Structures are given as structure tokens and as C-alpha cells.
PDB file of C-alpha atoms in Angstrom:
ATOM      1  CA  VAL A  12       7.072  15.980 -10.829  1.00 43.00           C
ATOM      2  CA  SER A  13       3.720  14.751  -9.205  1.00 43.00           C
ATOM      3  CA  SER A  14       1.713  16.999  -6.688  1.00 38.00           C
ATOM      4  CA  THR A  15       2.081  13.706  -4.478  1.00 39.00           C
ATOM      5  CA  TYR A  16       5.657  14.131  -4.495  1.00 44.00           C
ATOM      6  CA  ARG A  17       5.525  17.818  -3.881  1.00 43.00           C
ATOM      7  CA  VAL A  18       3.313  17.556  -0.885  1.00 35.00           C
ATOM      8  CA  VAL A  19       5.561  14.621   0.693  1.00 43.00           C
ATOM      9  CA  ARG A  20       8.749  16.790  -0.041  1.00 47.00           C
ATOM     10  CA  THR A  21       7.085  19.882   1.723  1.00 41.00           C
ATOM     11  CA  LEU A  22       5.985  17.956   4.873  1.00 40.00           C
ATOM     12  CA  LYS A  23       9.559  15.972   5.135  1.00 48.00           C
ATOM     13  CA  THR A  24      11.248  19.199   4.654  1.00 48.00           C
ATOM     14  CA  THR A  25       9.850  20.276   7.712  1.00 41.00           C
ATOM     15  CA  SER A  26      10.851  17.955   9.864  1.00 50.00           C
ATOM     16  CA  ALA A  27      14.210  16.575  10.994  1.00 61.00           C
ATOM     17  CA  VAL A  28      14.890  14.006   8.328  1.00 67.00           C
ATOM     18  CA  ALA A  29      17.937  11.862   8.810  1.00 84.00           C
ATOM     19  CA  ILE A  30      18.906  10.995   5.088  1.00 96.00           C
ATOM     20  CA  ARG A  31      18.663  13.562   2.188  1.00 96.00           C
ATOM     21  CA  LEU A  32      18.410  11.894  -1.079  1.00 96.00           C
ATOM     22  CA  VAL A  33      18.877  12.822  -4.727  1.00 95.00           C
ATOM     23  CA  TYR A  34      17.721  10.303  -7.339  1.00 94.00           C
ATOM     24  CA  VAL A  35      19.073  10.408 -10.648  1.00 93.00           C
ATOM     25  CA  GLY A  36      16.841   7.983 -13.106  1.00 90.00           C
ATOM     26  CA  LYS A  37      15.488   8.502 -16.639  1.00 86.00           C
ATOM     27  CA  HIS A  38      11.841   7.096 -16.413  1.00 84.00           C
ATOM     28  CA  ARG A  39       9.417   9.111 -14.780  1.00 84.00           C
ATOM     29  CA  LEU A  40       7.143   6.168 -13.444  1.00 86.00           C
ATOM     30  CA  VAL A  41       9.999   4.660 -11.790  1.00 84.00           C
ATOM     31  CA  ARG A  42      10.726   8.104  -9.958  1.00 85.00           C
ATOM     32  CA  VAL A  43       7.147   8.580  -8.827  1.00 87.00           C
ATOM     33  CA  GLY A  44       6.844   4.900  -7.289  1.00 89.00           C
ATOM     34  CA  LEU A  45      10.175   5.491  -5.671  1.00 88.00           C
ATOM     35  CA  PHE A  46       9.281   8.812  -4.214  1.00 88.00           C
ATOM     36  CA  GLN A  47       5.940   7.356  -2.951  1.00 89.00           C
ATOM     37  CA  SER A  48       7.812   4.264  -1.472  1.00 91.00           C
ATOM     38  CA  ILE A  49      10.496   6.310   0.220  1.00 89.00           C
ATOM     39  CA  ALA A  50       7.878   9.190   1.295  1.00 85.00           C
ATOM     40  CA  THR A  51       6.607   5.936   3.968  1.00 90.00           C
ATOM     41  CA  GLN A  52       9.934   6.214   5.663  1.00 93.00           C
ATOM     42  CA  PRO A  53      10.542   8.432   8.385  1.00 93.00           C
ATOM     43  CA  ASP A  54      14.299   8.963   8.006  1.00 95.00           C
ATOM     44  CA  VAL A  55      14.667   9.117   4.403  1.00 94.00           C
ATOM     45  CA  ALA A  56      13.279  12.025   1.990  1.00 92.00           C
ATOM     46  CA  VAL A  57      13.975  12.722  -1.450  1.00 92.00           C
ATOM     47  CA  VAL A  58      15.048  16.306  -1.768  1.00 93.00           C
ATOM     48  CA  GLY A  59      16.236  16.429  -5.796  1.00 93.00           C
ATOM     49  CA  GLU A  60      15.798  14.376  -8.800  1.00 92.00           C
ATOM     50  CA  ALA A  61      17.406  14.358 -12.233  1.00 91.00           C
ATOM     51  CA  SER A  62      16.274  12.773 -15.275  1.00 85.00           C
ATOM     52  CA  ASP A  63      18.973  13.643 -17.394  1.00 81.00           C
ATOM     53  CA  PRO A  64      22.418  12.827 -16.356  1.00 75.00           C
ATOM     54  CA  ASN A  65      23.538  16.171 -17.645  1.00 79.00           C
ATOM     55  CA  ASP A  66      21.581  17.772 -14.618  1.00 89.00           C
ATOM     56  CA  ALA A  67      22.517  15.145 -12.021  1.00 91.00           C
ATOM     57  CA  VAL A  68      25.870  17.110 -11.295  1.00 90.00           C
ATOM     58  CA  GLN A  69      23.795  20.346 -10.907  1.00 92.00           C
ATOM     59  CA  CYS A  70      21.243  18.711  -8.843  1.00 94.00           C
ATOM     60  CA  PHE A  71      23.587  17.196  -6.570  1.00 95.00           C
ATOM     61  CA  LEU A  72      25.215  20.676  -6.272  1.00 94.00           C
ATOM     62  CA  ARG A  73      21.950  22.474  -5.396  1.00 95.00           C
ATOM     63  CA  HIS A  74      20.829  20.105  -2.807  1.00 95.00           C
ATOM     64  CA  GLN A  75      23.940  18.679  -1.349  1.00 95.00           C
ATOM     65  CA  PRO A  76      22.282  15.357  -0.454  1.00 96.00           C
ATOM     66  CA  ASP A  77      23.545  12.936   1.954  1.00 97.00           C
ATOM     67  CA  VAL A  78      23.202   9.981  -0.701  1.00 97.00           C
ATOM     68  CA  THR A  79      22.434  10.478  -4.258  1.00 96.00           C
ATOM     69  CA  LEU A  80      20.749   7.381  -5.690  1.00 96.00           C
ATOM     70  CA  VAL A  81      21.780   6.634  -9.310  1.00 94.00           C
ATOM     71  CA  ASP A  82      19.719   4.469 -11.501  1.00 91.00           C
ATOM     72  CA  LEU A  83      22.317   2.687 -14.076  1.00 89.00           C
ATOM     73  CA  ARG A  84      19.728   0.682 -15.607  1.00 76.00           C
ATOM     74  CA  CYS A  85      18.255   3.541 -17.888  1.00 72.00           C
ATOM     75  CA  CYS A  86      21.314   6.024 -17.653  1.00 66.00           C
ATOM     76  CA  GLY A  87      24.309   3.423 -18.827  1.00 61.00           C
ATOM     77  CA  MET A  88      27.542   4.782 -18.998  1.00 71.00           C
ATOM     78  CA  ALA A  89      26.183   8.015 -18.534  1.00 85.00           C
ATOM     79  CA  GLY A  90      25.455   6.821 -15.191  1.00 86.00           C
ATOM     80  CA  VAL A  91      29.068   5.855 -14.533  1.00 89.00           C
ATOM     81  CA  ASP A  92      29.763   9.764 -15.864  1.00 90.00           C
ATOM     82  CA  VAL A  93      27.024  11.299 -13.294  1.00 92.00           C
ATOM     83  CA  VAL A  94      29.148   8.913 -10.344  1.00 93.00           C
ATOM     84  CA  ARG A  95      32.510  10.448 -11.683  1.00 92.00           C
ATOM     85  CA  GLY A  96      31.080  13.739 -11.906  1.00 91.00           C
ATOM     86  CA  VAL A  97      29.754  13.704  -8.281  1.00 93.00           C
ATOM     87  CA  ARG A  98      32.859  12.533  -6.982  1.00 93.00           C
ATOM     88  CA  SER A  99      35.000  14.940  -8.767  1.00 92.00           C
ATOM     89  CA  LEU A 100      32.935  17.708  -6.793  1.00 92.00           C
ATOM     90  CA  SER A 101      33.007  15.983  -3.741  1.00 94.00           C
ATOM     91  CA  PRO A 102      35.352  12.918  -2.864  1.00 93.00           C
ATOM     92  CA  THR A 103      33.413  11.736  -0.027  1.00 93.00           C
ATOM     93  CA  ALA A 104      30.046  11.583  -1.643  1.00 95.00           C
ATOM     94  CA  ARG A 105      28.188   8.532  -0.832  1.00 97.00           C
ATOM     95  CA  ILE A 106      26.355   6.827  -3.707  1.00 97.00           C
ATOM     96  CA  VAL A 107      24.334   3.898  -4.402  1.00 97.00           C
ATOM     97  CA  ALA A 108      23.678   2.677  -7.549  1.00 95.00           C
ATOM     98  CA  ILE A 109      20.776   0.552  -8.870  1.00 93.00           C
ATOM     99  CA  ALA A 110      22.305  -2.102 -11.363  1.00 91.00           C
ATOM    100  CA  ARG A 111      20.652  -4.596 -13.913  1.00 87.00           C
ATOM    101  CA  ASN A 112      23.414  -7.291 -13.714  1.00 83.00           C
ATOM    102  CA  PRO A 113      26.065  -7.532 -10.956  1.00 81.00           C
ATOM    103  CA  ALA A 114      28.759  -8.565 -13.538  1.00 78.00           C
ATOM    104  CA  ASP A 115      27.886  -6.113 -16.048  1.00 80.00           C
ATOM    105  CA  TYR A 116      30.894  -3.837 -17.247  1.00 80.00           C
ATOM    106  CA  THR A 117      28.638  -0.546 -16.402  1.00 84.00           C
ATOM    107  CA  THR A 118      28.162  -1.978 -12.789  1.00 86.00           C
ATOM    108  CA  LEU A 119      31.881  -2.457 -12.239  1.00 84.00           C
ATOM    109  CA  LEU A 120      32.951   0.594 -13.898  1.00 86.00           C
ATOM    110  CA  ALA A 121      30.323   2.754 -11.422  1.00 89.00           C
ATOM    111  CA  LEU A 122      31.830   0.802  -8.328  1.00 88.00           C
ATOM    112  CA  ASP A 123      35.435   1.586  -9.481  1.00 86.00           C
ATOM    113  CA  ALA A 124      34.024   5.329  -9.834  1.00 90.00           C
ATOM    114  CA  GLY A 125      33.199   5.499  -6.262  1.00 92.00           C
ATOM    115  CA  VAL A 126      30.082   3.789  -5.880  1.00 94.00           C
ATOM    116  CA  MET A 127      29.455   2.926  -2.186  1.00 95.00           C
ATOM    117  CA  GLY A 128      26.407   0.696  -2.522  1.00 95.00           C
ATOM    118  CA  CYS A 129      24.445  -1.135  -5.141  1.00 94.00           C
ATOM    119  CA  VAL A 130      21.340  -2.899  -5.394  1.00 95.00           C
ATOM    120  CA  LEU A 131      19.708  -5.093  -8.284  1.00 92.00           C
ATOM    121  CA  ASN A 132      16.722  -4.084  -9.975  1.00 88.00           C
ATOM    122  CA  ARG A 133      15.103  -7.203  -8.878  1.00 90.00           C
ATOM    123  CA  SER A 134      15.785  -5.719  -5.191  1.00 91.00           C
ATOM    124  CA  GLY A 135      12.705  -4.771  -3.092  1.00 92.00           C
ATOM    125  CA  LEU A 136      12.412  -1.660  -1.000  1.00 93.00           C
ATOM    126  CA  ARG A 137      13.957  -3.057   1.896  1.00 94.00           C
ATOM    127  CA  GLU A 138      16.895  -4.007   0.509  1.00 95.00           C
ATOM    128  CA  LEU A 139      17.073  -0.554  -1.123  1.00 95.00           C
ATOM    129  CA  LEU A 140      16.832   1.265   2.122  1.00 96.00           C
ATOM    130  CA  ARG A 141      19.057  -1.135   3.778  1.00 96.00           C
ATOM    131  CA  ALA A 142      21.696   0.030   1.249  1.00 97.00           C
ATOM    132  CA  ILE A 143      21.029   3.754   1.339  1.00 97.00           C
ATOM    133  CA  ARG A 144      21.304   3.611   5.503  1.00 97.00           C
ATOM    134  CA  ALA A 145      24.006   1.815   5.199  1.00 96.00           C
ATOM    135  CA  VAL A 146      26.075   3.693   2.864  1.00 97.00           C
ATOM    136  CA  HIS A 147      24.648   6.959   4.807  1.00 97.00           C
ATOM    137  CA  ARG A 148      26.779   5.707   7.954  1.00 95.00           C
ATOM    138  CA  GLY A 149      29.770   5.480   5.611  1.00 95.00           C
ATOM    139  CA  ARG A 150      29.526   1.342   5.307  1.00 95.00           C
ATOM    140  CA  PRO A 151      29.542  -0.482   1.758  1.00 93.00           C
ATOM    141  CA  ALA A 152      26.551  -2.114   0.802  1.00 94.00           C
ATOM    142  CA  LEU A 153      26.932  -4.840  -1.868  1.00 91.00           C
ATOM    143  CA  PRO A 154      24.402  -7.808  -2.635  1.00 88.00           C
ATOM    144  CA  ARG A 155      26.645 -10.896  -2.976  1.00 87.00           C
ATOM    145  CA  GLU A 156      26.430 -11.264  -6.757  1.00 87.00           C
ATOM    146  CA  VAL A 157      28.027  -8.069  -7.047  1.00 84.00           C
ATOM    147  CA  ASP A 158      30.946  -8.947  -4.031  1.00 78.00           C
ATOM    148  CA  ASP A 159      31.402 -12.301  -6.210  1.00 80.00           C
ATOM    149  CA  ALA A 160      31.971 -10.273  -9.607  1.00 77.00           C
ATOM    150  CA  LEU A 161      34.430  -7.981  -7.925  1.00 74.00           C
ATOM    151  CA  ARG A 162      36.553 -10.980  -6.570  1.00 74.00           C
ATOM    152  CA  ALA A 163      36.333 -12.719  -9.726  1.00 73.00           C
ATOM    153  CA  ARG A 164      37.410  -9.698 -11.559  1.00 67.00           C
ATOM    154  CA  SER A 165      39.998  -8.921  -9.011  1.00 58.00           C
ATOM    155  CA  VAL A 166      41.578 -12.375  -9.600  1.00 51.00           C
ATOM    156  CA  HIS A 167      41.697 -11.854 -13.302  1.00 53.00           C
ATOM    157  CA  GLN A 168      43.516  -8.641 -12.762  1.00 59.00           C
ATOM    158  CA  MET A 169      46.504 -10.591 -10.779  1.00 57.00           C
ATOM    159  CA  LEU A 170      47.151 -12.598 -13.689  1.00 61.00           C
ATOM    160  CA  THR A 171      49.603 -11.553 -16.684  1.00 68.00           C
ATOM    161  CA  PRO A 172      48.368 -11.459 -20.181  1.00 71.00           C
ATOM    162  CA  ARG A 173      50.014 -14.569 -20.874  1.00 79.00           C
ATOM    163  CA  GLN A 174      48.411 -16.567 -18.131  1.00 74.00           C
ATOM    164  CA  MET A 175      45.035 -15.245 -18.929  1.00 72.00           C
ATOM    165  CA  GLU A 176      45.541 -16.491 -22.583  1.00 76.00           C
ATOM    166  CA  ILE A 177      46.724 -19.726 -21.201  1.00 83.00           C
ATOM    167  CA  LEU A 178      43.461 -20.004 -19.177  1.00 77.00           C
ATOM    168  CA  GLN A 179      41.117 -18.971 -22.375  1.00 77.00           C
ATOM    169  CA  LEU A 180      43.046 -21.813 -24.400  1.00 82.00           C
ATOM    170  CA  ILE A 181      42.463 -24.455 -21.381  1.00 84.00           C
ATOM    171  CA  GLY A 182      38.691 -23.055 -21.222  1.00 79.00           C
ATOM    172  CA  GLY A 183      38.423 -23.789 -25.322  1.00 80.00           C
ATOM    173  CA  GLY A 184      39.436 -27.450 -24.781  1.00 83.00           C
ATOM    174  CA  LEU A 185      43.082 -27.249 -25.886  1.00 82.00           C
TER     175      LEU A 185
END
């Protein structure tokens, strides 16, 4: 952890912060950039971090954050395990995921596991903060692409296996 982050963390923990955030992500450079960006926000503070998905649940227990931010881009299926682990300890935990692809299998599994908000890796700080704040208030925060992927998947789940087979045959030109 950089000394800049420690100073920001010390200053913010002494003042009233509305949203306490724990971040789970593998890449140090991304973590430092995220911490510095969030440090500019008066109502959000990073209170803990985990670079290893195995440590993420312990970090959650230690800091009891208002929102947990899980970077699925680098954690992959382990990120889904982080979501499941946190939700098993606290069924009301509020979790935001950073995803690479809105229709990716890992993204959809993370949503099934209990993620309330999601931002895509191409999103900016404004979208990320909007999702964190919405989830903190108990509201879902999903980009349109993720919402569309969920709806498309739910249509497929309503079809019988035979109906899916017929649709695939039609799609193949029969």
C-alpha cells in the first residue's frame, strides 16, 4: 500500500464518512489509482483491501464495510467465490462488481451470487461512484448492457431444452 493511500486513509477515518469501502483486486497499480481517485470524494473512503481472493473474506470481517467492490476482471471465478463468501457471512452485504463483459459467464454468476451493482471496466469514475452510492442506499445499479444480458438469459431459462434445441436448429439454417 502506498504512503499516499495511508495518509488519505488516516485523514478520512477521523472524519465522518458515509460509505466505507473494501476493494478486492489483484493489480497494485489499479488499486493505487482507485484509492487516489476515491480520496477526492468526501463521502467515500477505502478502509481495506485484499489482493488475494482468499484474504477478501477476512478483510470483510475485519473492516465490516458498507460496500465491497470486487474486481472480476482479475479475480475471475475466484471473484464469484469472494461474493459467495461475503454473502454467506452477511446476507445483506452490499457488493459492486467490476466486470469485463456484460454477458460474460462470470459476470452473470456474480450477479446470481448476490452482486447488487456492476460497472464495466470501460466505465469512468463517475459511473463507479454512482454504482457505489446506489448500492449503499440499497438500490441495484446495473448498466444497460448487463441488464439486457440478464433479460436475454432469463428468456433462455424459460424455454424447455427441446425449445432451445429447435431455436438452435433454426439459427443454424434449418
